[in-house]
Short mmCIF file of C-alpha atoms (C1' of nucleotides) in Angstrom, two decimals:
data_model
loop_
_atom_site.label_atom_id
_atom_site.label_comp_id
_atom_site.label_asym_id
_atom_site.label_seq_id
_atom_site.Cartn_x
_atom_site.Cartn_y
_atom_site.Cartn_z
CA MET A 1 -8.51 15.55 22.54
CA GLY A 2 -8.71 13.88 18.81
CA ALA A 3 -6.31 15.47 16.77
CA TRP A 4 -9.01 14.86 14.32
CA GLY A 5 -11.76 16.60 16.48
CA THR A 6 -14.96 15.45 17.88
CA GLY A 7 -17.17 17.95 16.19
CA LEU A 8 -16.05 20.63 19.04
CA TYR A 9 -13.10 21.98 17.14
CA SER A 10 -14.38 21.77 13.66
CA GLY A 11 -11.98 23.89 11.51
CA ASP A 12 -8.69 23.21 12.80
CA PHE A 13 -8.19 19.83 11.47
CA ALA A 14 -5.30 20.80 9.42
CA LEU A 15 -3.33 22.53 11.99
CA ASP A 16 -3.92 20.09 14.79
CA MET A 17 -3.83 17.14 12.07
CA ARG A 18 -0.73 14.82 13.95
CA SER A 19 -2.30 11.64 12.24
CA THR A 20 -0.42 10.28 9.46
CA ILE A 21 -1.60 8.54 6.07
CA ARG A 22 -0.54 5.40 7.51
CA ALA A 23 -2.55 5.71 10.77
CA VAL A 24 -5.70 6.25 8.41
CA ALA A 25 -4.83 3.38 6.83
CA ARG A 26 -5.06 1.39 9.39
CA LEU A 27 -8.43 2.31 11.10
CA PRO A 28 -10.53 0.45 8.88
CA VAL A 29 -8.43 -2.91 9.71
CA TYR A 30 -9.20 -2.41 13.40
CA LEU A 31 -12.90 -1.51 12.15
CA ARG A 32 -13.01 -4.96 10.82
CA SER A 33 -11.43 -6.54 14.26
CA LEU A 34 -13.72 -4.89 15.81
CA LEU A 35 -16.98 -5.72 13.63
CA GLU A 36 -15.51 -9.45 14.36
CA VAL A 37 -15.48 -8.85 17.96
CA ALA A 38 -18.76 -7.13 18.20
CA ALA A 39 -20.08 -10.55 16.36
CA THR A 40 -19.34 -12.44 19.70
CA GLY A 41 -21.16 -10.38 21.88
CA THR A 42 -18.22 -9.13 23.43
CA THR A 43 -18.29 -5.68 25.03
CA THR A 44 -14.88 -4.31 25.42
CA ILE A 45 -11.45 -5.05 23.93
CA SER A 46 -7.74 -4.30 25.18
CA SER A 47 -5.17 -2.50 22.73
CA GLU A 48 -3.05 -5.68 23.11
CA THR A 49 -6.22 -7.80 21.75
CA LEU A 50 -7.19 -5.70 18.98
CA ALA A 51 -3.27 -5.42 18.16
CA GLU A 52 -3.32 -9.23 17.84
CA MET A 53 -6.23 -9.38 15.40
CA ALA A 54 -4.95 -6.72 13.33
CA GLY A 55 -1.65 -8.00 13.00
CA VAL A 56 0.20 -4.91 14.53
CA ASN A 57 1.80 -3.65 17.91
CA ALA A 58 -0.53 -2.52 20.83
CA ALA A 59 1.14 0.86 21.47
CA LYS A 60 0.49 1.52 17.76
CA VAL A 61 -3.21 0.58 18.16
CA ARG A 62 -3.46 2.72 21.14
CA LYS A 63 -1.67 5.78 19.69
CA ASP A 64 -4.07 5.60 16.41
CA LEU A 65 -7.13 5.08 18.53
CA SER A 66 -6.15 8.28 20.46
CA TYR A 67 -5.80 10.19 17.41
CA LEU A 68 -9.67 9.84 16.98
CA GLY A 69 -10.20 10.83 20.88
CA SER A 70 -9.61 9.44 24.31
CA PHE A 71 -12.36 6.70 24.09
CA GLY A 72 -10.67 3.89 26.16
CA THR A 73 -10.81 3.76 30.04
CA ARG A 74 -7.58 2.95 31.80
CA GLY A 75 -7.55 -0.59 33.67
CA VAL A 76 -10.54 -1.70 31.50
CA GLY A 77 -10.01 -1.66 27.90
CA TYR A 78 -12.21 0.07 24.72
CA ASP A 79 -15.92 -0.18 24.69
CA VAL A 80 -16.49 -1.84 21.63
CA GLN A 81 -19.87 -0.52 20.57
CA TYR A 82 -18.71 2.89 21.67
CA LEU A 83 -15.34 2.16 19.62
CA LEU A 84 -17.31 1.05 16.59
CA PHE A 85 -19.92 4.04 16.72
CA GLN A 86 -16.87 6.56 16.71
CA MET A 87 -14.65 4.92 14.17
CA SER A 88 -17.40 4.94 11.79
CA ALA A 89 -18.16 8.16 12.29
CA GLU A 90 -14.86 9.03 11.84
CA LEU A 91 -14.50 7.30 8.72
CA GLY A 92 -17.75 8.18 7.28
CA LEU A 93 -19.00 5.33 7.37
CA ASN A 94 -22.42 6.15 8.26
CA GLN A 95 -23.51 7.11 5.04
CA GLU A 96 -23.14 5.66 1.15
CA TRP A 97 -20.70 6.86 -0.78
CA PRO A 98 -21.64 5.76 -4.54
CA VAL A 99 -18.84 5.33 -6.91
CA VAL A 100 -18.69 5.61 -10.93
CA ILE A 101 -16.60 3.38 -12.55
CA VAL A 102 -14.82 4.57 -15.39
CA GLY A 103 -13.57 2.33 -18.25
CA VAL A 104 -15.80 -1.03 -18.77
CA GLY A 105 -13.11 -3.18 -20.25
CA ASN A 106 -11.82 -5.86 -18.36
CA LEU A 107 -11.28 -4.65 -14.71
CA GLY A 108 -14.08 -2.35 -14.87
CA HIS A 109 -15.94 -5.14 -15.90
CA ALA A 110 -14.74 -7.13 -13.17
CA LEU A 111 -15.29 -4.24 -10.60
CA ALA A 112 -18.72 -3.70 -11.66
CA ASN A 113 -19.58 -7.34 -10.63
CA TYR A 114 -17.73 -7.37 -7.67
CA ARG A 115 -20.34 -6.76 -4.89
CA GLY A 116 -17.81 -6.07 -2.60
CA PHE A 117 -18.24 -2.59 -2.92
CA GLY A 118 -21.76 -2.28 -2.41
CA GLU A 119 -21.92 -4.58 0.54
CA ARG A 120 -19.35 -2.24 2.44
CA GLY A 121 -20.97 1.16 1.66
CA PHE A 122 -19.58 2.08 -1.75
CA PRO A 123 -22.49 1.19 -4.38
CA VAL A 124 -21.68 1.35 -7.72
CA GLY A 125 -23.82 3.97 -8.99
CA ALA A 126 -22.92 4.40 -12.61
CA LEU A 127 -20.78 3.32 -15.16
CA VAL A 128 -19.06 5.38 -18.23
CA ASP A 129 -17.02 4.34 -21.00
CA ALA A 130 -15.20 6.61 -23.52
CA ASP A 131 -15.84 4.09 -26.34
CA PRO A 132 -19.31 5.23 -28.12
CA ALA A 133 -19.68 1.37 -29.25
CA ARG A 134 -20.31 0.38 -25.62
CA ARG A 135 -22.74 3.25 -24.76
CA GLY A 136 -26.02 1.47 -23.61
CA GLU A 137 -24.59 -1.81 -23.11
CA ARG A 138 -25.87 -3.48 -19.66
CA VAL A 139 -23.67 -4.65 -17.07
CA GLY A 140 -25.53 -6.04 -14.05
CA ASN A 141 -28.48 -3.54 -13.52
CA LEU A 142 -26.55 -0.52 -14.63
CA VAL A 143 -26.08 0.83 -18.33
CA VAL A 144 -22.92 2.24 -19.92
CA HIS A 145 -23.10 6.25 -20.23
CA GLY A 146 -20.65 8.32 -22.52
CA MET A 147 -18.14 10.39 -20.79
CA ASP A 148 -20.12 13.40 -21.42
CA ASP A 149 -22.81 12.58 -19.34
CA LEU A 150 -20.26 12.59 -16.61
CA ASP A 151 -21.36 16.02 -14.75
CA GLU A 152 -25.14 14.92 -15.00
CA ILE A 153 -24.06 11.39 -13.99
CA VAL A 154 -22.41 12.89 -10.59
CA GLY A 155 -25.18 15.31 -9.81
CA THR A 156 -28.07 13.23 -10.16
CA HIS A 157 -26.88 9.89 -8.36
CA GLY A 158 -24.57 11.91 -5.82
CA ILE A 159 -21.68 10.38 -6.58
CA ALA A 160 -18.65 11.04 -4.57
CA ILE A 161 -15.86 8.77 -5.85
CA GLY A 162 -14.49 8.12 -8.96
CA VAL A 163 -13.01 4.76 -10.11
CA ILE A 164 -10.51 4.76 -12.85
CA ALA A 165 -10.39 1.15 -14.88
CA THR A 166 -9.08 2.86 -18.05
CA PRO A 167 -5.93 1.75 -19.96
CA ALA A 168 -3.13 3.83 -18.79
CA SER A 169 -2.85 5.69 -21.45
CA ALA A 170 -6.34 7.19 -20.72
CA ALA A 171 -5.75 7.41 -16.81
CA GLN A 172 -4.73 11.04 -16.84
CA ASP A 173 -7.54 12.24 -19.15
CA VAL A 174 -10.58 10.59 -17.00
CA ALA A 175 -8.79 11.87 -14.09
CA ASP A 176 -9.08 15.43 -15.26
CA ARG A 177 -12.73 15.06 -16.52
CA LEU A 178 -13.66 13.69 -13.05
CA VAL A 179 -12.29 16.43 -11.16
CA ALA A 180 -14.01 18.79 -13.67
CA ALA A 181 -17.53 17.16 -12.93
CA GLY A 182 -16.63 17.78 -9.09
CA ILE A 183 -15.41 14.53 -7.76
CA ARG A 184 -13.02 14.92 -5.06
CA ALA A 185 -12.08 11.47 -4.35
CA ILE A 186 -10.30 9.11 -6.91
CA LEU A 187 -9.25 5.26 -6.95
CA ASN A 188 -6.70 4.57 -9.80
CA PHE A 189 -6.59 1.32 -11.12
CA ALA A 190 -5.04 2.03 -14.26
CA PRO A 191 -0.97 1.67 -14.38
CA ALA A 192 -0.11 4.75 -14.98
CA MET A 193 0.71 7.97 -12.56
CA VAL A 194 -2.06 11.01 -12.38
CA THR A 195 -1.97 13.68 -10.97
CA VAL A 196 -4.66 15.88 -9.35
CA PRO A 197 -5.04 19.23 -7.68
CA ASP A 198 -4.36 19.22 -4.11
CA THR A 199 -7.76 19.48 -3.02
CA VAL A 200 -8.50 15.95 -4.49
CA SER A 201 -7.76 12.69 -2.82
CA LEU A 202 -5.98 10.03 -4.87
CA ARG A 203 -5.35 6.31 -3.89
CA LYS A 204 -3.67 4.06 -6.52
CA VAL A 205 -4.14 0.21 -6.81
CA ASP A 206 -1.96 -1.81 -9.36
CA LEU A 207 -2.88 -5.46 -9.11
CA ALA A 208 0.45 -6.01 -11.30
CA VAL A 209 2.60 -4.12 -9.40
CA GLU A 210 1.50 -6.50 -6.20
CA LEU A 211 2.24 -9.42 -8.23
CA GLN A 212 6.39 -8.03 -9.38
CA ILE A 213 6.80 -7.54 -5.91
CA LEU A 214 5.82 -11.20 -4.95
CA SER A 215 7.78 -12.13 -8.18
CA PHE A 216 11.08 -10.26 -6.64
CA TYR A 217 10.93 -12.39 -3.27
CA GLN A 218 10.27 -15.07 -5.19
CA GLN A 219 13.23 -14.60 -7.47
CA ARG A 220 15.40 -13.95 -4.62
CA GLN A 221 13.67 -16.97 -2.78
CA LEU A 222 13.80 -14.70 0.32
CA PRO A 223 10.48 -14.09 1.99
CA ALA A 224 8.52 -10.48 1.46
CA ALA A 225 8.35 -8.59 4.22
CA THR A 226 4.94 -7.97 4.61
CA ALA A 227 3.81 -4.73 3.14
CA MET B 1 28.19 -3.62 -5.68
CA GLY B 2 24.32 -4.35 -5.62
CA ALA B 3 23.13 -4.95 -2.70
CA TRP B 4 20.87 -7.46 -4.13
CA GLY B 5 23.41 -9.19 -6.01
CA THR B 6 24.27 -9.39 -9.78
CA GLY B 7 24.80 -13.47 -9.54
CA LEU B 8 28.33 -12.96 -8.17
CA TYR B 9 27.45 -13.06 -4.79
CA SER B 10 24.37 -15.61 -4.43
CA GLY B 11 24.14 -16.51 -0.78
CA ASP B 12 24.91 -13.34 0.96
CA PHE B 13 21.33 -11.27 0.18
CA ALA B 14 20.10 -11.57 3.38
CA LEU B 15 23.29 -10.39 4.99
CA ASP B 16 23.65 -7.58 2.34
CA MET B 17 19.91 -6.57 1.87
CA ARG B 18 20.42 -2.76 2.43
CA SER B 19 16.92 -2.47 0.61
CA THR B 20 13.62 -2.14 1.89
CA ILE B 21 10.10 -3.41 1.03
CA ARG B 22 9.32 0.38 -0.21
CA ALA B 23 11.88 0.40 -2.23
CA VAL B 24 11.36 -3.00 -3.70
CA ALA B 25 7.25 -1.89 -4.43
CA ARG B 26 8.52 1.56 -6.47
CA LEU B 27 10.91 -1.14 -8.87
CA PRO B 28 7.84 -2.20 -10.70
CA VAL B 29 6.55 1.73 -11.05
CA TYR B 30 10.46 2.77 -12.59
CA LEU B 31 9.85 -0.32 -14.95
CA ARG B 32 6.47 0.95 -16.27
CA SER B 33 8.14 4.19 -16.99
CA LEU B 34 11.17 2.66 -18.69
CA LEU B 35 8.94 0.77 -20.83
CA GLU B 36 7.04 4.01 -21.75
CA VAL B 37 10.35 5.98 -22.59
CA ALA B 38 11.87 3.03 -24.60
CA ALA B 39 8.87 2.85 -26.60
CA THR B 40 9.70 6.44 -27.67
CA GLY B 41 12.81 5.14 -28.82
CA THR B 42 15.17 6.93 -26.25
CA THR B 43 18.21 5.92 -25.35
CA THR B 44 19.13 7.31 -22.16
CA ILE B 45 17.51 8.49 -18.84
CA SER B 46 18.39 10.42 -16.26
CA SER B 47 17.05 10.12 -12.29
CA GLU B 48 15.51 13.31 -12.61
CA THR B 49 13.26 12.40 -15.42
CA LEU B 50 12.70 9.15 -14.20
CA ALA B 51 11.77 10.76 -11.07
CA GLU B 52 9.11 12.74 -12.66
CA MET B 53 7.68 10.24 -14.24
CA ALA B 54 7.23 8.22 -11.68
CA GLY B 55 6.20 10.66 -9.17
CA VAL B 56 9.20 10.45 -6.40
CA ASN B 57 12.17 12.20 -5.64
CA ALA B 58 15.21 11.78 -7.76
CA ALA B 59 17.51 10.84 -4.96
CA LYS B 60 15.29 8.47 -4.23
CA VAL B 61 15.44 6.80 -7.85
CA ARG B 62 19.11 6.79 -7.61
CA LYS B 63 19.25 5.21 -4.44
CA ASP B 64 16.60 2.83 -5.04
CA LEU B 65 18.55 1.53 -8.59
CA SER B 66 21.86 1.52 -6.80
CA TYR B 67 20.50 -1.60 -4.59
CA LEU B 68 20.19 -2.98 -8.20
CA GLY B 69 23.74 -2.16 -8.89
CA SER B 70 25.62 0.84 -10.06
CA PHE B 71 23.90 0.78 -13.96
CA GLY B 72 24.13 4.96 -14.37
CA THR B 73 27.07 6.60 -15.95
CA ARG B 74 27.88 10.17 -14.44
CA GLY B 75 27.47 12.61 -16.26
CA VAL B 76 25.15 10.88 -18.47
CA GLY B 77 22.02 9.12 -17.08
CA TYR B 78 21.24 5.29 -17.41
CA ASP B 79 20.84 3.14 -20.19
CA VAL B 80 17.13 2.68 -20.89
CA GLN B 81 17.75 -0.53 -22.50
CA TYR B 82 20.63 -2.04 -19.92
CA LEU B 83 18.34 -0.89 -16.92
CA LEU B 84 15.45 -2.55 -18.38
CA PHE B 85 17.23 -5.55 -19.04
CA GLN B 86 18.75 -5.52 -15.41
CA MET B 87 15.47 -4.45 -13.73
CA SER B 88 13.64 -7.58 -15.47
CA ALA B 89 16.11 -9.74 -14.02
CA GLU B 90 15.93 -8.54 -10.75
CA LEU B 91 12.06 -8.70 -10.76
CA GLY B 92 12.09 -12.37 -11.91
CA LEU B 93 10.20 -10.99 -14.92
CA ASN B 94 11.83 -12.86 -17.71
CA GLN B 95 9.89 -15.93 -16.74
CA GLU B 96 6.03 -16.58 -16.16
CA TRP B 97 4.87 -16.92 -13.13
CA PRO B 98 1.31 -18.80 -13.23
CA VAL B 99 -1.14 -18.03 -10.35
CA VAL B 100 -3.90 -20.14 -9.25
CA ILE B 101 -7.01 -18.19 -8.00
CA VAL B 102 -9.00 -19.42 -4.68
CA GLY B 103 -12.54 -18.70 -4.71
CA VAL B 104 -14.26 -18.48 -7.64
CA GLY B 105 -17.11 -15.72 -5.97
CA ASN B 106 -17.67 -12.54 -7.38
CA LEU B 107 -14.34 -11.28 -6.91
CA GLY B 108 -12.46 -14.57 -8.26
CA HIS B 109 -14.50 -14.35 -11.13
CA ALA B 110 -13.92 -11.08 -11.87
CA LEU B 111 -9.96 -11.22 -11.47
CA ALA B 112 -10.30 -14.68 -13.43
CA ASN B 113 -11.77 -12.94 -16.29
CA TYR B 114 -9.18 -9.88 -15.75
CA ARG B 115 -6.60 -10.34 -18.60
CA GLY B 116 -4.27 -8.09 -17.06
CA PHE B 117 -2.24 -10.33 -15.16
CA GLY B 118 -1.72 -12.48 -17.90
CA GLU B 119 -0.33 -9.60 -20.24
CA ARG B 120 1.99 -8.59 -17.29
CA GLY B 121 3.59 -12.23 -16.83
CA PHE B 122 1.07 -13.70 -14.44
CA PRO B 123 -0.98 -16.03 -16.39
CA VAL B 124 -4.14 -17.62 -14.41
CA GLY B 125 -3.15 -21.10 -14.57
CA ALA B 126 -5.80 -22.73 -12.61
CA LEU B 127 -9.21 -21.80 -10.39
CA VAL B 128 -10.09 -23.84 -7.16
CA ASP B 129 -13.38 -23.45 -5.31
CA ALA B 130 -14.14 -24.97 -2.02
CA ASP B 131 -17.96 -25.20 -2.61
CA PRO B 132 -18.28 -28.79 -4.51
CA ALA B 133 -20.92 -27.51 -6.38
CA ARG B 134 -18.71 -24.86 -8.33
CA ARG B 135 -16.35 -28.01 -9.30
CA GLY B 136 -16.21 -28.46 -13.33
CA GLU B 137 -17.63 -24.71 -13.77
CA ARG B 138 -16.26 -22.93 -16.64
CA VAL B 139 -14.76 -19.71 -16.52
CA GLY B 140 -13.30 -18.22 -19.47
CA ASN B 141 -11.13 -21.32 -20.88
CA LEU B 142 -10.59 -22.89 -17.29
CA VAL B 143 -12.41 -25.28 -15.04
CA VAL B 144 -12.77 -24.85 -11.56
CA HIS B 145 -11.45 -27.58 -9.26
CA GLY B 146 -11.80 -28.74 -5.88
CA MET B 147 -9.39 -27.80 -3.01
CA ASP B 148 -8.38 -31.36 -2.90
CA ASP B 149 -6.52 -31.11 -6.28
CA LEU B 150 -4.56 -28.11 -5.25
CA ASP B 151 -1.10 -30.34 -4.60
CA GLU B 152 -1.57 -31.72 -8.11
CA ILE B 153 -2.49 -28.52 -9.68
CA VAL B 154 0.53 -26.67 -8.34
CA GLY B 155 3.02 -29.18 -9.30
CA THR B 156 1.60 -30.22 -13.01
CA HIS B 157 0.96 -26.57 -13.87
CA GLY B 158 4.16 -25.26 -11.97
CA ILE B 159 2.07 -22.58 -10.11
CA ALA B 160 4.10 -20.01 -8.18
CA ILE B 161 1.69 -17.71 -6.86
CA GLY B 162 -1.64 -18.03 -5.05
CA VAL B 163 -4.27 -15.53 -4.84
CA ILE B 164 -6.85 -15.42 -2.39
CA ALA B 165 -10.34 -14.20 -3.53
CA THR B 166 -12.33 -16.23 -0.56
CA PRO B 167 -14.57 -14.72 1.86
CA ALA B 168 -12.71 -13.45 4.92
CA SER B 169 -13.58 -16.70 6.99
CA ALA B 170 -11.96 -18.99 4.57
CA ALA B 171 -9.02 -17.17 4.21
CA GLN B 172 -6.44 -18.37 6.64
CA ASP B 173 -7.45 -21.78 5.81
CA VAL B 174 -7.12 -21.14 2.25
CA ALA B 175 -3.45 -19.92 2.96
CA ASP B 176 -2.51 -22.85 5.21
CA ARG B 177 -3.57 -25.07 2.32
CA LEU B 178 -1.84 -23.06 -0.38
CA VAL B 179 1.35 -23.24 1.91
CA ALA B 180 1.13 -26.77 2.32
CA ALA B 181 1.00 -27.26 -1.41
CA GLY B 182 4.14 -25.65 -1.61
CA ILE B 183 3.06 -22.22 -2.97
CA ARG B 184 5.63 -19.60 -1.55
CA ALA B 185 3.90 -16.13 -2.63
CA ILE B 186 0.49 -15.07 -1.63
CA LEU B 187 -1.59 -12.01 -2.65
CA ASN B 188 -4.63 -12.04 -0.35
CA PHE B 189 -7.85 -9.90 -1.34
CA ALA B 190 -10.03 -11.40 1.55
CA PRO B 191 -10.79 -8.79 4.12
CA ALA B 192 -9.12 -10.54 6.77
CA MET B 193 -5.56 -11.15 8.58
CA VAL B 194 -3.87 -13.86 7.25
CA THR B 195 -0.65 -15.40 8.48
CA VAL B 196 1.84 -17.50 7.00
CA PRO B 197 5.29 -19.20 7.86
CA ASP B 198 7.86 -16.63 7.27
CA THR B 199 9.44 -18.71 4.36
CA VAL B 200 6.16 -17.38 2.46
CA SER B 201 5.81 -14.04 0.89
CA LEU B 202 2.63 -12.34 1.47
CA ARG B 203 0.75 -9.37 0.14
CA LYS B 204 -2.54 -7.68 0.97
CA VAL B 205 -4.80 -6.16 -0.97
CA ASP B 206 -8.14 -4.97 0.36
CA LEU B 207 -10.27 -3.07 -2.29
CA ALA B 208 -12.75 -1.91 0.44
CA VAL B 209 -10.08 -0.04 2.60
CA GLU B 210 -8.95 1.82 -0.15
CA LEU B 211 -12.31 3.45 -0.35
CA GLN B 212 -12.84 3.89 3.16
CA ILE B 213 -9.55 5.67 3.39
CA LEU B 214 -11.14 8.02 0.83
CA SER B 215 -14.35 8.01 2.72
CA PHE B 216 -12.29 9.30 5.61
CA TYR B 217 -10.75 12.11 3.71
CA GLN B 218 -14.04 12.68 2.11
CA GLN B 219 -15.72 12.99 5.40
CA ARG B 220 -13.26 15.56 6.67
CA GLN B 221 -13.23 17.54 3.80
CA LEU B 222 -9.21 17.07 3.52
CA PRO B 223 -7.26 15.65 0.40
CA ALA B 224 -5.90 12.48 1.00
CA ALA B 225 -2.05 12.35 1.36
CA THR B 226 -1.57 10.43 -1.83
CA ALA B 227 0.06 6.92 -0.48
"C1'" DG C 1 -4.23 -3.29 39.90
"C1'" DC C 2 -4.56 -2.82 35.07
"C1'" DA C 3 -4.60 -0.74 30.50
"C1'" DT C 4 -4.65 3.82 28.32
"C1'" DG C 5 -2.58 7.30 26.67
"C1'" DT C 6 1.77 9.79 25.56
"C1'" DG C 7 6.51 11.63 25.88
"C1'" DA C 8 10.87 10.29 25.09
"C1'" DA C 9 13.65 6.58 22.68
"C1'" DT C 10 14.41 4.25 18.73
"C1'" DA C 11 14.23 2.78 14.15
"C1'" DG C 12 13.30 3.41 9.34
"C1'" DA C 13 12.97 6.36 5.13
"C1'" DT C 14 13.62 10.11 2.45
"C1'" DT C 15 16.16 13.80 1.24
"C1'" DC C 16 20.19 16.84 1.09
"C1'" DA C 17 24.40 18.02 -0.65
"C1'" DC C 18 28.61 17.11 -2.51
"C1'" DA C 19 32.68 14.34 -3.55
"C1'" DG C 20 33.45 10.83 -7.76
"C1'" DC C 21 33.71 10.07 -12.23
"C1'" DG C 22 32.85 9.57 -17.10
"C1'" DC D 1 30.26 20.36 -17.26
"C1'" DG D 2 26.55 16.88 -15.58
"C1'" DC D 3 24.62 13.11 -13.59
"C1'" DT D 4 25.68 9.42 -10.65
"C1'" DG D 5 26.09 7.07 -6.35
"C1'" DT D 6 26.24 7.97 -1.44
"C1'" DG D 7 27.45 9.47 3.61
"C1'" DA D 8 25.11 12.56 6.42
"C1'" DA D 9 21.19 15.28 8.09
"C1'" DT D 10 16.39 15.30 8.43
"C1'" DC D 11 11.91 13.99 8.92
"C1'" DT D 12 8.64 10.40 9.82
"C1'" DA D 13 7.07 6.26 11.96
"C1'" DT D 14 7.66 2.65 15.10
"C1'" DT D 15 8.11 1.28 19.81
"C1'" DC D 16 9.11 1.75 24.68
"C1'" DA D 17 8.01 2.57 29.26
"C1'" DC D 18 5.84 4.74 32.59
"C1'" DA D 19 2.82 8.19 34.63
"C1'" DT D 20 -1.96 8.63 34.68
"C1'" DG D 21 -6.69 7.45 36.49
"C1'" DC D 22 -10.36 4.70 36.50
#
DNA sequence: GCATGTGAATAGATTCACAGCG
DNA sequence: CGCTGTGAATCTATTCACATGC
């Protein structure tokens, strides 16, 4: 039975949670491969094929998928459509999750114009900036709001996820305000450590860190072990 | 003695490499904390303080730093300036590493306008796009070149790192061309698996995947274990 | 027969705990 | 004395290998 439940055992997730953050992080990669396969009309796929597409070990694929439930058929493989359905459901991708971007400087502007979020089910619902001078500025088809509007914005737009794209110095304060406004998932692009209550999910992306890691291996003239 | 060498033992890196990709990925985070501390004029720092700033365990900090060499003083801590100097050297941050961005669509455009790269020592040296219609287009103070110019661009601008910001379908081809042009470090933003010869370093950032991971925990109403 | 699902084995990373040294 | 540096212990993740069931 799925460690993450199939709806039959709601409530015991935390107890029965045999999965790991790493397994969760791989699910979207499998999903991508499945979508690719589905587009060719293929109806079933083996863990081996899926593993090759995702660039991982086949046993890992099977174990990761087993956390979702026993969706495969022995001797056959996985039904592509069924697995897609189950995985989308587990990842919560059957609904849209509007995001608010806080900080409309260089990066925030860039992210606001990036259509990739919306295309994948995370439409940018609102923009917020602490600088009063930016208030009212148009970016794409959105208007920049002040920080004080955060509570209202989160409510009216059904915002689920906050994206921090401020300078490092403002990141913690922004995180606190997002949490206070009821946001329970944050993606932090600011190059700063941010802490949140443990009821809130937090992921971090630091573009410069990625480049610095490459620079390290470049410097050493060693290839980086792929992360 | 430093597992990564101090210049005394050049050549034995691969053999003596006790470090891990994960330790390497934490160095830039320590660097950031050190810069912060240095700005306040503090001259020494303990592993405990550094650990707290970086949000990790103190023993981990000490072990990570020990890979660079024995730079601390027992009973005292680490000299901030000296550690900064050594770490910058190990990370190859005493020089600039110009990058070429391939793909000037939404994300590529966004990244090209993002000043964060240049500010941290990774200036955007050139822009390239496969679409002939984009050739000659200006983005900031750069002009978009065709893919065929890649070899020449890499040479004349001393490009060290390639950034892939194309659609998924083009990513592997672009990676191949970057490698053929002599690039040995690649940061891939395209939502696709890319393989490169093992002489080339490859890192991957998929913004949608980060959001999907948050969505998973949101869906479950569980907080994400921070990555 | 064949590929899943999963205990057991292995590999890897983190943390402990303390000897060593300024 | 206090804090580093590191072997040993622990914890986590990956991979193996095979019993299981279509």
